[in-house]
XYZ file of C-alpha atoms in Angstrom:
318
model
C 49.213 120.663 123.117
C 52.523 119.420 122.282
C 53.591 122.651 124.449
C 51.870 121.547 127.533
C 53.296 118.247 127.129
C 56.842 119.706 126.722
C 56.197 121.667 129.987
C 55.171 118.247 131.721
C 58.303 116.820 130.467
C 60.396 119.489 132.700
C 58.023 119.046 135.457
C 58.385 115.563 135.389
C 61.748 115.763 134.979
C 62.252 117.863 138.194
C 60.823 114.910 140.368
C 63.962 113.164 139.640
C 66.626 115.577 138.539
C 67.517 118.787 140.406
C 68.374 121.630 138.239
C 69.664 121.003 134.825
C 67.096 122.908 133.102
C 69.549 123.962 130.244
C 70.669 120.499 130.053
C 67.316 119.055 129.315
C 66.666 121.688 127.346
C 69.461 120.961 125.074
C 68.934 117.473 125.105
C 64.984 118.070 123.942
C 66.246 120.174 121.273
C 68.631 117.639 119.635
C 66.012 114.872 119.921
C 63.034 117.301 118.100
C 65.620 117.958 115.240
C 67.320 114.755 114.683
C 70.727 116.361 116.207
C 73.079 114.475 118.664
C 74.661 116.074 121.750
C 78.149 116.204 123.189
C 78.625 116.618 126.692
C 81.458 118.045 128.521
C 81.359 117.835 132.789
C 83.143 116.525 135.565
C 81.594 113.034 136.982
C 78.776 113.272 139.378
C 76.709 115.856 137.288
C 73.831 113.269 137.213
C 74.429 112.991 133.234
C 73.168 109.614 133.340
C 70.493 110.233 135.782
C 68.980 112.802 133.336
C 69.083 110.815 130.103
C 67.892 107.725 131.722
C 64.590 109.502 133.301
C 64.157 111.384 129.782
C 64.435 107.986 127.947
C 61.656 106.835 130.573
C 59.348 110.217 130.507
C 59.664 110.024 126.505
C 58.874 106.400 126.108
C 62.153 105.538 124.791
C 64.463 102.517 124.775
C 67.608 103.563 126.599
C 71.641 102.047 126.515
C 74.452 103.074 128.442
C 77.601 102.379 126.557
C 80.592 102.643 128.945
C 83.650 103.628 126.315
C 86.919 102.050 127.203
C 90.400 101.284 125.769
C 89.671 97.881 124.992
C 86.164 98.447 123.704
C 85.337 97.000 119.721
C 83.375 98.366 117.253
C 81.031 94.613 117.521
C 80.460 95.659 121.158
C 78.557 98.537 119.969
C 76.733 97.581 116.667
C 76.499 93.847 117.157
C 78.340 90.875 115.316
C 77.325 87.415 113.520
C 77.342 84.587 116.087
C 77.750 80.875 114.433
C 75.261 78.265 115.445
C 77.065 74.965 114.998
C 73.495 72.927 115.168
C 71.866 74.849 112.158
C 75.345 75.384 110.669
C 74.810 79.240 110.021
C 75.289 82.865 111.240
C 72.683 84.580 113.433
C 72.854 88.164 114.056
C 73.265 89.429 117.713
C 72.329 93.337 117.771
C 74.490 95.503 119.848
C 73.370 98.189 122.337
C 73.169 100.591 119.493
C 69.762 99.487 118.693
C 68.115 102.031 121.035
C 66.266 105.199 120.653
C 68.602 107.058 123.235
C 72.232 105.865 123.446
C 74.557 107.522 126.278
C 77.980 107.112 124.815
C 79.863 107.607 128.391
C 83.517 108.730 128.335
C 83.586 108.534 124.352
C 87.165 109.922 124.355
C 88.487 106.697 126.122
C 87.900 104.416 123.322
C 90.550 104.238 119.931
C 89.194 105.570 116.478
C 87.909 102.548 115.434
C 85.157 102.629 118.225
C 84.314 106.186 117.857
C 83.792 105.611 114.045
C 81.425 102.744 114.389
C 79.286 104.949 116.762
C 79.661 108.282 114.776
C 78.783 106.481 111.465
C 75.773 105.045 113.054
C 74.946 108.952 114.108
C 75.166 109.864 110.648
C 73.709 106.797 108.488
C 71.000 106.095 111.070
C 71.962 102.778 110.071
C 74.089 99.500 110.752
C 75.887 97.192 108.756
C 76.574 93.596 110.390
C 77.927 91.100 108.097
C 76.224 91.461 104.914
C 73.047 92.631 106.355
C 72.175 96.406 106.570
C 69.748 97.527 109.315
C 67.991 100.539 109.829
C 68.051 102.259 113.522
C 64.870 103.069 115.137
C 63.435 106.363 114.957
C 64.220 108.586 117.392
C 67.552 107.826 117.248
C 69.790 110.131 119.865
C 73.061 109.994 121.043
C 74.487 111.812 123.934
C 78.519 111.389 124.063
C 80.137 112.677 127.435
C 83.715 113.386 127.659
C 85.613 114.330 131.135
C 87.505 117.357 130.643
C 89.607 116.577 133.980
C 91.304 113.429 133.089
C 92.856 113.556 129.680
C 95.474 111.022 130.186
C 94.935 107.564 127.951
C 92.067 109.369 125.719
C 91.845 109.627 122.052
C 90.173 112.729 121.605
C 87.691 112.899 118.851
C 88.971 114.382 115.401
C 87.220 118.202 114.211
C 85.993 116.324 111.441
C 84.001 113.847 113.766
C 83.479 116.611 116.234
C 81.342 118.561 113.519
C 78.581 115.849 113.640
C 77.221 116.548 116.704
C 74.679 119.441 116.558
C 75.847 120.835 119.999
C 78.628 120.589 122.765
C 76.956 121.557 126.421
C 79.272 122.543 129.230
C 77.488 120.977 132.356
C 78.347 123.130 135.316
C 77.984 122.447 139.269
C 74.678 122.877 140.909
C 73.836 125.934 142.798
C 73.900 126.287 146.500
C 70.001 125.598 146.484
C 70.252 122.919 144.307
C 73.132 121.278 145.928
C 71.113 120.944 149.232
C 68.277 119.934 147.697
C 70.205 117.062 146.020
C 71.596 116.098 149.533
C 68.313 116.180 151.270
C 66.749 114.084 148.342
C 69.350 111.446 147.563
C 70.405 110.555 151.540
C 66.801 110.091 151.897
C 67.231 105.779 151.168
C 63.815 105.176 150.692
C 63.374 108.015 147.739
C 62.849 105.918 144.684
C 60.340 107.965 142.558
C 59.119 106.269 139.017
C 58.953 108.953 136.273
C 55.538 108.557 134.177
C 55.849 108.759 130.267
C 54.637 112.046 128.934
C 55.290 112.010 125.209
C 55.519 109.014 122.841
C 57.375 108.275 119.691
C 54.215 109.510 117.751
C 54.147 112.898 119.751
C 57.988 113.362 118.947
C 57.437 112.823 115.381
C 54.552 115.677 115.373
C 56.698 117.824 117.441
C 59.369 117.335 114.381
C 56.910 118.429 112.081
C 56.058 121.414 113.643
C 59.196 122.662 114.081
C 59.514 122.114 110.361
C 56.845 125.018 110.461
C 58.295 127.462 112.468
C 59.168 130.895 111.039
C 62.458 132.563 110.501
C 62.793 135.513 108.846
C 65.114 136.770 105.831
C 66.720 139.125 108.201
C 67.649 136.333 110.758
C 68.431 134.032 108.072
C 71.185 136.466 107.064
C 72.289 137.257 110.504
C 72.830 133.304 111.165
C 75.032 133.275 107.941
C 77.056 136.800 109.179
C 77.578 134.880 112.378
C 79.225 132.064 110.675
C 81.073 134.220 108.240
C 82.261 136.026 111.289
C 84.037 132.884 112.479
C 85.487 132.673 109.186
C 86.639 136.047 108.113
C 86.978 137.762 111.525
C 88.965 140.584 110.151
C 86.102 141.647 108.091
C 83.826 141.991 111.091
C 86.549 144.364 113.110
C 87.486 141.023 114.944
C 91.124 141.875 115.401
C 91.951 140.597 118.162
C 89.776 137.374 117.751
C 91.271 136.946 113.987
C 94.899 136.355 115.833
C 93.499 133.194 117.468
C 91.065 131.426 115.343
C 92.430 128.779 113.220
C 89.209 127.027 111.571
C 85.666 128.801 111.812
C 82.259 127.049 111.696
C 81.422 124.753 108.918
C 78.297 124.723 106.849
C 76.711 122.208 108.925
C 77.079 124.548 112.168
C 74.700 126.996 109.810
C 72.311 124.218 109.261
C 72.136 123.115 113.113
C 72.168 127.023 114.194
C 69.236 127.322 112.181
C 67.335 124.388 113.294
C 68.244 124.755 117.235
C 66.677 128.177 116.928
C 63.404 127.011 115.540
C 63.130 124.018 118.417
C 63.938 127.009 120.993
C 61.165 129.134 119.241
C 58.778 126.007 119.705
C 59.373 125.096 123.161
C 58.728 128.766 123.863
C 55.379 128.571 122.422
C 56.180 130.596 119.389
C 55.565 129.698 115.422
C 58.462 132.476 114.827
C 62.298 132.643 115.944
C 63.469 135.357 117.400
C 67.355 137.192 117.528
C 67.325 135.675 121.022
C 66.792 132.078 119.965
C 69.809 132.242 117.951
C 71.871 134.228 120.567
C 71.198 131.766 123.315
C 72.062 128.523 121.471
C 74.872 129.818 119.452
C 77.349 129.126 121.563
C 76.293 125.471 122.082
C 76.450 125.082 118.318
C 79.704 126.721 117.644
C 82.060 125.862 120.769
C 83.252 122.720 118.947
C 83.106 123.892 115.558
C 85.624 127.168 116.178
C 89.151 125.940 116.209
C 92.032 127.818 118.161
C 95.467 128.121 117.318
C 98.345 127.450 119.674
C 98.549 131.204 120.204
C 95.523 131.196 121.816
C 96.146 128.379 124.219
C 99.306 130.000 125.131
C 97.477 133.491 126.115
C 94.413 131.500 127.697
C 92.426 132.719 125.011
C 89.012 130.387 124.882
C 86.442 129.763 122.408
C 83.569 131.182 124.611
C 85.148 134.179 124.735
C 85.588 134.618 120.959
C 82.000 133.383 120.522
C 80.435 136.113 122.790
C 82.836 138.883 120.827
C 81.202 137.557 117.608
C 77.827 137.668 118.982
C 78.404 141.379 120.558
C 80.127 142.919 117.764
C 78.055 141.207 114.725
C 74.602 143.118 113.948
C 71.223 142.021 112.677
C 70.915 143.282 109.472
C 74.388 144.067 109.030
């Protein structure tokens, strides 16, 4: 039943968003496993539209926060407001108290604001004054970065990047998709209201079912081998790649790859993980956790090239 509903989610999303199936897939993977997604792509690729539509299809509260240099932590989590007539303080909750949060251009705000968001992501709770509030579940953050304009930005530190389950790159649409976007959006009367498909109860049930997906010991070891290949590339005959890797994937990356592969298998209607599931989602889990050195930048080496080499050279059952 859940797989039918998930298929219906993609169909309903397609009535509003053209293409972006991979983005929608990764958003659902994060949502179903309690992970958060960092998105990188140029403006105009329907990121906000996709998340807003997904919130409606999943019957979830949605808030978009535009990160700017003058944003304060209180603008995100909320603050205490003094009431003169009553002589006390009232808690005013911020936009973080929603199920789906779109943190737009998260690298445009200073470290204190970024930390406020990331603390809420990690702890699933917010403290305002002396009160601590649990965030409603599911709680899912999609943060975006603009790869074009880097002037006046505050890049996320590596330790904070690691808190995101995946970093997903959004590419331009294909020619047929671009044509469909143009036709659809140039119709000023087009205003389709997406129908709710899943509820919070459905999402909670899906999370429990994903927890029952089987991952064989061979594939568990394969995930560990992939992670260790990023830390000790010379042990895996990755001599060229070893020149460029400064830091490898953290243990959090091992956990997230396991969960993402299970979610992928579940959405494909299987109760077991295939090697292809791991290989498909590994780049999204790894690409913000592998840190390259200055030599890599000078030689034009990319993280994706390193990941592809690892996936190609590290054998299953090594």
